[in-house]
Coordinates of C-alpha atoms in Angstrom, one line a residue:
M1 CA 25.9 -6.7 -13.0
N2 CA 22.7 -7.1 -14.7
E3 CA 20.9 -4.0 -13.5
K4 CA 17.2 -3.2 -13.6
I5 CA 16.9 -0.2 -16.4
F6 CA 14.8 2.2 -14.4
T7 CA 13.1 4.9 -16.1
M8 CA 13.8 8.6 -15.1
T9 CA 10.2 8.6 -13.3
E10 CA 11.3 5.7 -10.9
L11 CA 14.7 7.5 -9.5
D12 CA 13.0 10.7 -9.7
I13 CA 10.7 9.4 -7.1
L14 CA 13.0 7.8 -4.9
N15 CA 15.6 11.0 -4.9
N16 CA 12.9 13.4 -4.5
A17 CA 11.2 10.9 -1.1
I18 CA 15.3 10.7 0.3
H19 CA 16.0 14.4 -0.3
N20 CA 12.8 15.4 1.5
L21 CA 13.1 12.9 4.0
E22 CA 16.9 14.3 4.4
K23 CA 14.9 17.7 5.4
D24 CA 13.3 16.2 8.4
I25 CA 15.6 13.5 9.7
P26 CA 19.6 13.5 9.4
I27 CA 20.4 10.0 7.7
I28 CA 22.9 8.3 5.6
W29 CA 21.5 6.4 2.7
N30 CA 23.1 4.5 -0.2
W31 CA 20.9 2.7 -3.2
N32 CA 21.5 -0.2 -5.3
A33 CA 19.3 -1.5 -8.2
I34 CA 18.4 -5.2 -8.1
D35 CA 20.1 -7.6 -10.3
Y36 CA 16.9 -8.2 -12.8
N37 CA 18.3 -11.9 -13.5
K38 CA 18.0 -12.9 -9.7
E39 CA 14.4 -12.8 -10.0
I40 CA 13.9 -11.0 -6.4
E41 CA 10.7 -9.0 -7.6
V42 CA 11.5 -5.7 -6.0
D43 CA 13.4 -3.1 -7.7
G44 CA 16.5 -2.4 -5.3
E45 CA 17.9 -2.2 -1.6
L46 CA 17.9 0.9 0.1
E47 CA 20.5 0.9 3.2
I48 CA 19.9 3.9 5.6
V49 CA 22.3 5.1 8.6
L50 CA 19.7 6.6 11.6
N51 CA 21.5 7.3 14.6
N52 CA 24.1 4.9 14.1
R53 CA 21.5 2.2 13.3
K54 CA 22.2 0.7 10.4
M55 CA 18.5 -0.9 8.0
L56 CA 18.5 -2.6 4.8
L57 CA 15.2 -2.2 3.1
M58 CA 13.9 -3.9 0.0
V59 CA 12.7 -0.9 -1.7
E60 CA 9.4 -1.2 -4.3
I61 CA 9.1 1.9 -6.1
K62 CA 5.7 3.2 -7.2
K63 CA 4.0 6.4 -8.3
D64 CA 1.1 5.8 -6.4
V65 CA -0.9 2.7 -5.0
K66 CA -4.5 2.8 -5.3
N67 CA -7.0 0.5 -3.1
H68 CA -7.5 -2.3 -5.3
Q69 CA -3.3 -2.6 -5.7
L70 CA -2.8 -3.2 -1.8
L71 CA -2.9 -6.9 -2.3
N72 CA 0.1 -6.8 -4.4
I73 CA 2.0 -4.6 -1.7
L74 CA 1.1 -7.0 1.2
Y75 CA 2.2 -9.3 -0.8
Y76 CA 5.9 -8.4 -0.4
N77 CA 5.5 -7.3 2.7
N78 CA 5.1 -11.1 3.7
K79 CA 8.0 -11.8 1.3
F80 CA 10.0 -9.8 2.7
Q81 CA 10.5 -8.6 6.7
N82 CA 12.7 -5.4 5.5
F83 CA 9.9 -4.2 2.9
L84 CA 9.9 -0.3 2.1
L85 CA 6.9 1.1 -0.4
V86 CA 8.3 4.4 -2.2
A87 CA 6.0 6.1 -3.8
E88 CA 5.6 9.7 -5.0
K89 CA 2.1 9.8 -3.5
L90 CA 0.0 7.9 -1.1
F91 CA -4.0 8.6 -0.5
P92 CA -4.7 9.0 3.7
K93 CA -6.8 5.7 3.6
V94 CA -4.1 4.0 1.8
K95 CA -1.5 5.3 4.3
K96 CA -4.0 4.5 6.7
E97 CA -4.3 0.5 5.5
L98 CA -0.4 0.2 4.8
R99 CA 0.0 1.5 8.6
E100 CA -2.3 -0.9 10.1
N101 CA -0.4 -3.9 7.8
Q102 CA 2.6 -2.8 9.1
V103 CA 4.1 -1.9 5.7
N104 CA 7.1 0.7 5.8
Y105 CA 6.5 3.4 3.3
L106 CA 8.0 6.8 1.8
E107 CA 6.3 9.3 0.2
G108 CA 7.7 11.7 -2.1
N109 CA 7.3 14.6 0.2
G110 CA 9.1 12.9 3.3
N111 CA 6.3 11.7 4.8
A112 CA 7.0 8.1 6.3
Y113 CA 6.2 5.3 8.4
I114 CA 8.7 2.8 9.1
N115 CA 9.0 0.3 11.9
Q116 CA 11.8 -1.8 11.7
N117 CA 14.7 -3.1 13.7
D118 CA 14.0 -1.0 16.9
I119 CA 13.4 1.9 14.9
F120 CA 10.3 3.6 14.6
L121 CA 9.9 6.6 12.1
Y122 CA 6.6 8.8 11.7
I123 CA 6.1 11.4 10.1
D124 CA 2.6 12.4 8.4
T125 CA 3.3 16.2 8.3
N126 CA 4.3 17.5 5.0
K127 CA 1.9 18.9 2.2
T128 CA 1.1 16.6 -0.7
T129 CA 2.7 18.2 -4.1
N130 CA -0.6 18.5 -6.6
T131 CA -0.2 16.3 -9.5
Q132 CA -2.1 17.7 -12.6
K133 CA -4.1 15.1 -14.6
R134 CA -2.7 14.3 -18.1
K135 CA -4.7 17.1 -20.4
G136 CA -6.0 16.4 -24.0
N137 CA -6.5 12.6 -23.6
R138 CA -10.1 11.3 -24.8
A139 CA -9.3 7.6 -23.4
F140 CA -9.9 8.2 -19.8
T141 CA -12.7 10.0 -19.9
K142 CA -16.2 9.0 -18.9
T143 CA -16.9 7.7 -22.7
G144 CA -13.6 6.5 -23.2
L145 CA -13.7 4.3 -19.9
K146 CA -17.3 2.6 -21.3
V147 CA -15.3 2.1 -24.9
I148 CA -12.3 0.7 -22.7
F149 CA -14.2 -1.9 -20.6
H150 CA -15.8 -3.2 -23.8
F151 CA -12.1 -3.6 -24.9
L152 CA -11.3 -5.4 -21.8
L153 CA -14.3 -7.7 -22.5
N154 CA -13.5 -8.8 -25.7
P155 CA -9.9 -7.4 -27.1
Q156 CA -10.7 -8.2 -30.6
L157 CA -13.5 -5.7 -30.7
I158 CA -10.7 -3.1 -31.1
N159 CA -9.9 -4.7 -34.6
T160 CA -13.5 -4.3 -35.6
T161 CA -14.6 -0.9 -37.7
Q162 CA -15.0 2.5 -35.7
R163 CA -18.5 1.9 -36.5
E164 CA -19.3 -1.6 -35.3
I165 CA -17.2 -0.1 -32.2
A166 CA -19.6 2.6 -31.7
E167 CA -22.4 0.0 -32.0
V168 CA -21.4 -2.0 -29.5
T169 CA -20.5 0.0 -26.7
E170 CA -23.5 2.3 -27.8
V171 CA -21.1 5.4 -27.7
A172 CA -21.0 8.5 -30.3
L173 CA -19.1 7.1 -33.6
G174 CA -17.0 10.6 -33.3
N175 CA -15.6 9.2 -30.2
I176 CA -14.0 6.2 -31.0
P177 CA -10.9 7.7 -33.0
L178 CA -10.1 9.9 -30.1
I179 CA -10.6 7.4 -27.6
I180 CA -8.1 5.1 -29.6
N181 CA -5.5 7.7 -30.3
G182 CA -5.5 8.3 -26.5
L183 CA -4.4 4.7 -25.8
L184 CA -2.1 5.1 -28.3
E185 CA -0.6 8.1 -27.1
T186 CA -0.3 6.2 -23.5
N187 CA 0.8 2.7 -25.1
F188 CA -1.9 1.1 -23.7
I189 CA -2.4 -0.4 -27.3
L190 CA 0.1 -0.5 -30.0
K191 CA -0.3 -0.7 -33.9
L192 CA 0.6 -3.9 -35.1
N193 CA -0.2 -2.8 -39.3
K194 CA -2.5 -0.1 -40.9
N195 CA -5.6 -1.9 -39.3
D196 CA -4.6 -4.0 -36.7
Y197 CA -4.1 -3.2 -33.0
I198 CA -3.1 -5.5 -29.5
I199 CA -3.7 -4.7 -25.9
N200 CA 0.2 -4.0 -25.0
D201 CA -0.1 -4.9 -21.3
Y202 CA -3.8 -6.4 -20.4
E203 CA -3.2 -6.1 -17.0
K204 CA -1.8 -3.2 -16.8
L205 CA -4.7 -1.7 -18.5
L206 CA -7.2 -3.3 -16.5
N207 CA -5.8 -1.5 -13.3
K208 CA -5.7 1.8 -15.1
W209 CA -9.4 1.3 -15.9
I210 CA -10.2 0.2 -12.0
T211 CA -8.4 3.1 -10.9
E212 CA -10.2 5.8 -13.9
F213 CA -13.7 3.7 -13.0
E214 CA -13.7 4.3 -9.4
Q215 CA -12.9 7.8 -9.8
T216 CA -14.1 9.0 -13.1
L217 CA -17.3 7.0 -14.1
K218 CA -18.8 5.1 -11.2
P219 CA -19.9 8.7 -9.8
T220 CA -21.7 9.3 -12.8
I221 CA -23.7 6.0 -13.4
F222 CA -25.1 5.8 -9.9
K223 CA -28.6 6.0 -9.3
Q224 CA -29.8 5.3 -5.6
R225 CA -29.5 3.2 -2.5
F226 CA -32.5 0.6 -1.6
R227 CA -33.7 -2.0 0.9
F228 CA -35.5 -5.4 0.3
Q229 CA -38.8 -4.8 1.3
N230 CA -38.9 -8.1 3.3
E231 CA -35.8 -7.8 5.6
N232 CA -35.6 -11.5 5.3
Q233 CA -35.6 -11.5 1.3
D234 CA -33.3 -14.4 0.0
W235 CA -31.2 -12.1 -1.9
R236 CA -30.4 -15.6 -3.9
E237 CA -34.4 -16.2 -4.8
I238 CA -34.6 -12.9 -7.0
Q239 CA -34.7 -13.5 -10.1
F240 CA -34.2 -10.6 -12.4
N241 CA -35.0 -9.7 -16.2
Q242 CA -30.6 -10.8 -16.8
D243 CA -31.0 -8.6 -20.7
K244 CA -31.8 -5.6 -18.1
T245 CA -30.8 -6.3 -14.3
V246 CA -27.9 -8.3 -12.9
W247 CA -25.7 -8.6 -9.5
G248 CA -22.6 -6.9 -9.3
G249 CA -19.7 -6.4 -6.9
E250 CA -19.9 -8.9 -3.5
P251 CA -23.6 -11.1 -4.7
A252 CA -21.7 -11.4 -8.2
G253 CA -18.6 -12.7 -6.2
D254 CA -20.4 -14.9 -4.2
I255 CA -22.4 -16.2 -7.6
I256 CA -19.1 -16.9 -9.3
T257 CA -17.1 -18.4 -6.5
K258 CA -19.0 -19.3 -3.5
H259 CA -16.6 -17.4 -1.6
L260 CA -18.1 -14.6 0.1
R261 CA -20.9 -13.7 2.1
P262 CA -22.4 -10.5 0.8
E263 CA -22.9 -7.4 3.1
K264 CA -23.4 -4.6 0.5
F265 CA -25.3 -5.6 -3.0
I266 CA -24.6 -3.6 -6.2
L267 CA -27.0 -3.9 -8.8
Y268 CA -26.5 -2.5 -12.8
T269 CA -29.5 -1.9 -14.3
K270 CA -31.3 -0.4 -17.4
E271 CA -35.0 -0.7 -15.4
T272 CA -36.4 2.2 -13.9
V273 CA -37.0 3.3 -10.1
K274 CA -40.7 2.2 -10.5
D275 CA -39.5 -1.2 -12.3
L276 CA -36.9 -2.4 -9.5
M277 CA -39.9 -1.8 -7.2
L278 CA -42.8 -3.1 -8.7
N279 CA -40.3 -6.6 -10.1
Y280 CA -38.2 -7.1 -7.3
R281 CA -39.9 -5.5 -4.5
L282 CA -36.8 -3.0 -3.6
M283 CA -37.6 0.6 -1.5
P284 CA -35.7 3.3 -2.3
D285 CA -33.5 4.3 1.0
D286 CA -30.6 6.3 1.6
D287 CA -29.2 4.0 4.0
G288 CA -30.3 0.9 2.3
D289 CA -27.8 -2.1 1.6
I290 CA -28.5 -2.0 -2.0
W291 CA -26.7 -0.1 -4.2
V292 CA -27.9 0.5 -7.8
Y293 CA -25.7 2.1 -10.9
D294 CA -26.6 2.0 -14.7
L295 CA -26.0 -1.0 -16.9
F296 CA -23.0 1.0 -19.0
W297 CA -22.0 -2.5 -21.0
S298 CA -23.3 -4.0 -24.2
K299 CA -26.8 -6.3 -23.4
K300 CA -25.5 -8.7 -25.6
L301 CA -22.9 -9.5 -23.3
N302 CA -25.0 -10.0 -20.0
E303 CA -25.1 -13.2 -18.0
S304 CA -26.2 -14.2 -14.7
T305 CA -23.8 -11.5 -13.0
A306 CA -21.9 -8.3 -14.2
P307 CA -18.9 -9.3 -16.3
A308 CA -15.8 -11.2 -13.8
A309 CA -13.9 -7.9 -15.0
L310 CA -16.5 -5.6 -13.4
V311 CA -16.7 -7.5 -10.2
Y312 CA -13.2 -8.2 -9.9
T313 CA -13.2 -4.5 -10.3
E314 CA -15.8 -3.7 -7.6
L315 CA -14.3 -6.4 -5.0
M316 CA -11.0 -4.8 -5.4
I317 CA -11.7 -1.1 -4.9
G318 CA -13.9 -2.4 -1.6
D319 CA -12.4 -2.6 2.2
D320 CA -13.2 -6.0 3.1
K321 CA -9.8 -8.5 2.8
R322 CA -12.4 -11.3 2.2
S323 CA -13.2 -9.4 -0.6
K324 CA -9.9 -8.7 -2.2
E325 CA -9.4 -12.4 -1.4
T326 CA -12.2 -13.3 -4.1
A327 CA -11.6 -10.9 -6.4
N328 CA -8.2 -12.8 -6.8
I329 CA -9.6 -16.1 -7.3
I330 CA -11.8 -14.3 -9.9
F331 CA -8.9 -12.8 -11.5
N332 CA -6.8 -15.9 -11.4
E333 CA -9.5 -18.3 -12.4
H334 CA -11.8 -16.6 -14.6
I335 CA -9.7 -13.2 -16.5
K336 CA -5.6 -14.2 -16.3
P337 CA -6.8 -17.9 -18.5
N338 CA -8.0 -15.7 -21.2
L339 CA -5.3 -12.9 -21.7

């Protein structure tokens, strides 16, 4: 039988989660990895016997699940009526959304939500074990994330000189080799020969960037919130200086796909607060529905909106289902064809 070859990490996550569950609930269990030739997509089958009731669950194993990855989990849940997500760690916000969508899950610490075949199990009292971030890798610092974003926009940039990369990304030259080495260490890029590199898995790197952007870069580039001076302002009629200011998030998603009616407005800009007020009649307001961030990518890449990869990112890390649907359209029509 040709089974999927699991990394020790995946097996550890599964075994640790099951053993911690056993501390709270007396169960009998059996695990079978899926024959990868069957193309069933998930990692394996977990048979659990609880109070003489048997459950067979189709399992997907993850280290963790960020908000932007929920779409894939919901896909599995829709495909398999007996789906179970096993993850080392799940954030409270993610667990809440999983329960709202009737997704069974088991966390590494033994916390669980299983509602299957007349069996209901809900444990949320076990403390989450803190995991330390990898130290010493410069790729996913604030500066590294800016450089990686440019690699995502233009994968060939990585094969130019380090000086050119520094000029395009507006990052100090000394950071470039550290960032590249960090990507090599984590296998996000591979070295083809002495001078050439290639992104190992574009989608995996993009997902990693999304996670780190939300946690590391985005908070540092936030300027402040605004509102339209005229509450009846049609946002589409505003004419930005596109070399300095562009729509991101929901309005950009609507411009690209015509599939989304914006409720939260995101701007990326190099203009000052005074410029935004004078040029576009925006008023500072801590409760306003316009979030303004520093424009952090090369001005040469500016179009009528933020780059598709960033718009996709903003929509995926939001809570709105329609935003995630729009993000999926952007990925399939504007990102995936260029991979």
